[in-house]
XYZ file of C-alpha atoms in Angstrom:
221
model
C 47.008 104.906 117.197
C 49.856 103.047 118.945
C 53.345 102.245 117.769
C 53.481 98.777 116.171
C 56.734 97.392 117.538
C 56.299 93.976 115.921
C 55.787 95.533 112.498
C 58.996 97.545 112.884
C 60.971 94.421 113.834
C 59.527 92.547 110.856
C 60.743 95.323 108.538
C 64.431 94.934 109.375
C 65.009 91.715 107.358
C 63.272 93.351 104.371
C 65.316 96.536 104.579
C 68.612 94.740 105.169
C 68.240 93.079 101.747
C 68.804 96.501 100.179
C 71.705 97.539 102.396
C 74.183 96.099 99.876
C 72.899 98.430 97.155
C 73.217 101.419 99.472
C 76.781 100.537 100.465
C 77.775 99.768 96.873
C 76.634 103.233 95.786
C 78.498 104.877 98.657
C 81.741 102.935 98.156
C 81.835 103.409 94.382
C 80.997 107.091 94.768
C 83.697 107.565 97.390
C 86.455 105.849 95.392
C 85.701 107.780 92.200
C 85.227 111.033 94.127
C 88.586 110.551 95.835
C 90.336 110.109 92.481
C 88.718 113.205 90.974
C 89.264 115.204 94.157
C 92.973 114.356 94.156
C 93.374 115.666 90.601
C 91.364 118.809 91.376
C 93.364 119.436 94.554
C 96.688 119.243 92.692
C 95.381 121.582 89.978
C 94.144 124.071 92.574
C 97.272 123.834 94.735
C 99.732 124.472 91.908
C 97.331 126.705 89.945
C 98.022 124.879 86.679
C 97.498 127.292 83.809
C 94.221 126.804 81.939
C 92.979 124.068 84.272
C 92.756 126.054 87.484
C 89.827 128.151 86.254
C 87.952 125.029 85.126
C 88.617 123.325 88.462
C 87.334 126.373 90.345
C 84.187 126.442 88.186
C 83.577 122.717 88.747
C 83.998 123.022 92.512
C 81.846 126.163 92.683
C 78.968 124.548 90.769
C 78.860 121.246 92.626
C 79.297 122.887 96.030
C 76.767 125.593 95.229
C 73.831 123.481 94.015
C 71.800 120.811 95.877
C 72.649 117.167 95.322
C 69.021 116.382 94.467
C 69.056 118.959 91.646
C 72.306 117.475 90.327
C 70.809 113.971 90.328
C 67.779 115.175 88.388
C 69.989 117.017 85.889
C 72.038 113.864 85.297
C 69.173 111.398 85.050
C 66.360 113.436 83.508
C 68.005 116.493 81.944
C 71.279 115.296 80.418
C 69.722 112.683 78.064
C 67.620 115.441 76.450
C 70.667 117.367 75.235
C 73.109 114.453 74.892
C 71.355 111.347 73.473
C 74.335 109.165 74.407
C 73.093 109.284 78.005
C 69.595 107.982 77.193
C 70.618 104.490 78.278
C 71.979 105.706 81.635
C 70.312 103.686 84.386
C 69.247 105.085 87.740
C 71.977 103.341 89.741
C 74.756 104.689 87.510
C 73.249 108.182 87.568
C 73.152 108.089 91.365
C 76.796 106.992 91.598
C 77.902 109.668 89.123
C 75.924 112.307 91.001
C 77.415 111.327 94.362
C 80.890 111.218 92.801
C 80.737 114.686 91.274
C 79.028 116.305 94.249
C 81.370 115.019 96.916
C 84.542 115.295 94.821
C 84.069 119.071 94.892
C 84.038 119.101 98.698
C 86.808 116.542 99.067
C 89.062 118.451 96.659
C 89.054 121.466 98.953
C 89.810 119.283 101.982
C 92.748 117.646 100.208
C 94.026 121.014 98.993
C 93.836 122.408 102.528
C 95.701 119.342 103.817
C 98.479 119.797 101.241
C 98.818 123.467 102.139
C 98.803 122.459 105.806
C 102.129 120.627 105.414
C 105.013 122.922 106.350
C 106.689 124.364 103.252
C 110.071 123.532 104.810
C 109.331 119.880 104.049
C 109.348 120.603 100.314
C 112.472 122.738 100.560
C 114.285 120.018 102.510
C 113.312 117.386 99.926
C 114.506 119.566 97.053
C 117.777 120.277 98.844
C 118.713 116.583 98.911
C 118.107 116.152 95.190
C 114.469 115.091 94.963
C 112.369 116.446 92.135
C 109.185 118.329 93.020
C 107.013 115.380 91.954
C 109.080 112.950 94.066
C 108.800 115.266 97.050
C 105.034 115.460 96.605
C 104.680 111.683 96.307
C 107.075 110.663 99.085
C 106.957 113.540 101.571
C 104.005 115.902 101.169
C 101.112 113.649 100.186
C 101.644 111.031 102.955
C 101.524 113.810 105.554
C 98.581 115.481 103.827
C 96.712 112.152 103.843
C 96.930 112.028 107.641
C 95.593 115.577 107.883
C 92.776 115.005 105.382
C 91.613 111.611 106.680
C 89.105 112.869 109.312
C 87.303 115.175 106.876
C 87.357 112.595 104.072
C 85.846 109.970 106.358
C 83.174 112.448 107.375
C 82.349 112.972 103.706
C 82.099 109.201 103.232
C 79.652 108.977 106.128
C 77.683 111.872 104.658
C 77.709 110.070 101.296
C 76.151 106.971 102.885
C 73.280 109.102 104.165
C 72.971 110.922 100.840
C 72.358 107.643 98.998
C 68.816 107.900 100.367
C 68.169 110.482 97.617
C 68.704 107.779 94.997
C 65.162 106.540 95.609
C 63.936 109.674 93.773
C 65.488 108.202 90.619
C 63.912 104.794 91.219
C 66.941 102.976 92.655
C 65.846 100.019 94.782
C 67.698 100.793 98.027
C 66.814 101.066 101.714
C 64.821 104.290 101.497
C 62.755 103.197 98.503
C 61.986 99.897 100.223
C 60.817 101.717 103.364
C 58.671 104.022 101.227
C 56.965 101.057 99.544
C 56.313 99.312 102.843
C 54.892 102.491 104.360
C 52.636 103.121 101.359
C 51.184 99.616 101.516
C 50.674 99.484 105.292
C 50.105 103.186 106.087
C 52.503 102.719 108.990
C 54.825 105.528 108.020
C 56.367 106.162 111.412
C 57.247 102.511 111.979
C 58.724 102.209 108.469
C 60.853 105.317 108.622
C 62.040 104.756 112.195
C 63.302 101.346 111.029
C 65.263 102.850 108.136
C 66.570 105.616 110.399
C 67.899 103.039 112.872
C 69.673 101.139 110.083
C 71.376 104.290 108.800
C 72.287 105.219 112.368
C 73.846 101.806 112.980
C 75.871 101.966 109.754
C 77.114 105.469 110.595
C 78.112 104.403 114.114
C 80.073 101.477 112.669
C 82.029 103.637 110.227
C 82.533 106.338 112.850
C 84.185 103.694 115.021
C 86.409 102.610 112.115
C 87.288 106.256 111.551
C 88.433 106.657 115.148
C 90.619 103.534 114.842
C 92.142 104.797 111.591
C 92.869 108.246 113.041
C 94.482 106.675 116.097
C 96.719 104.524 113.896
C 97.724 107.431 111.640
C 98.505 109.662 114.603
C 100.439 107.037 116.554
C 103.795 108.308 115.271
C 102.935 111.862 116.285
């Protein structure tokens, strides 16, 4: 059998129709994960009594189990013990799964970035009359954001690729579309090489944006 180049080209318009769903999942997951990760990082950094142990447990679980297992637990398992989640659709389950999974990783990156800021910065801020919260907001966190940006962008890129697992829940995105086309034509290599090239192109685009962002953030240094 020979590679059907024309078939692969004809697949791109079909697959591109689902690119919006893929990017929507990744962007929503990243925004929510960033919010949760920020809270977890603060709890872990300052070891807030009662919450630190819960934060450590959360991070340990979601870093220590596969994303696919977490998606199945959310979509298939959770409704069995909590009926309120019976109406949870596949798209929402995928976004929640991506959010929880990557927030655990991002929290540790943010915490490391906060700890990476010289402690003298906090002492200097306190010495001129700032409160600890003001120093964190105005001095520490802006510097920590510059340090954490490369790893956070890498997690976003990884999240884009991880959206391909959403097809296991029935979400109509790029991977599920490629699977359907391959099943109907039996041209699996052509179908999956097309989807691989789309993911590759998206990742290259965001990698380029990441390099521009890092260059801008580091300009003052």
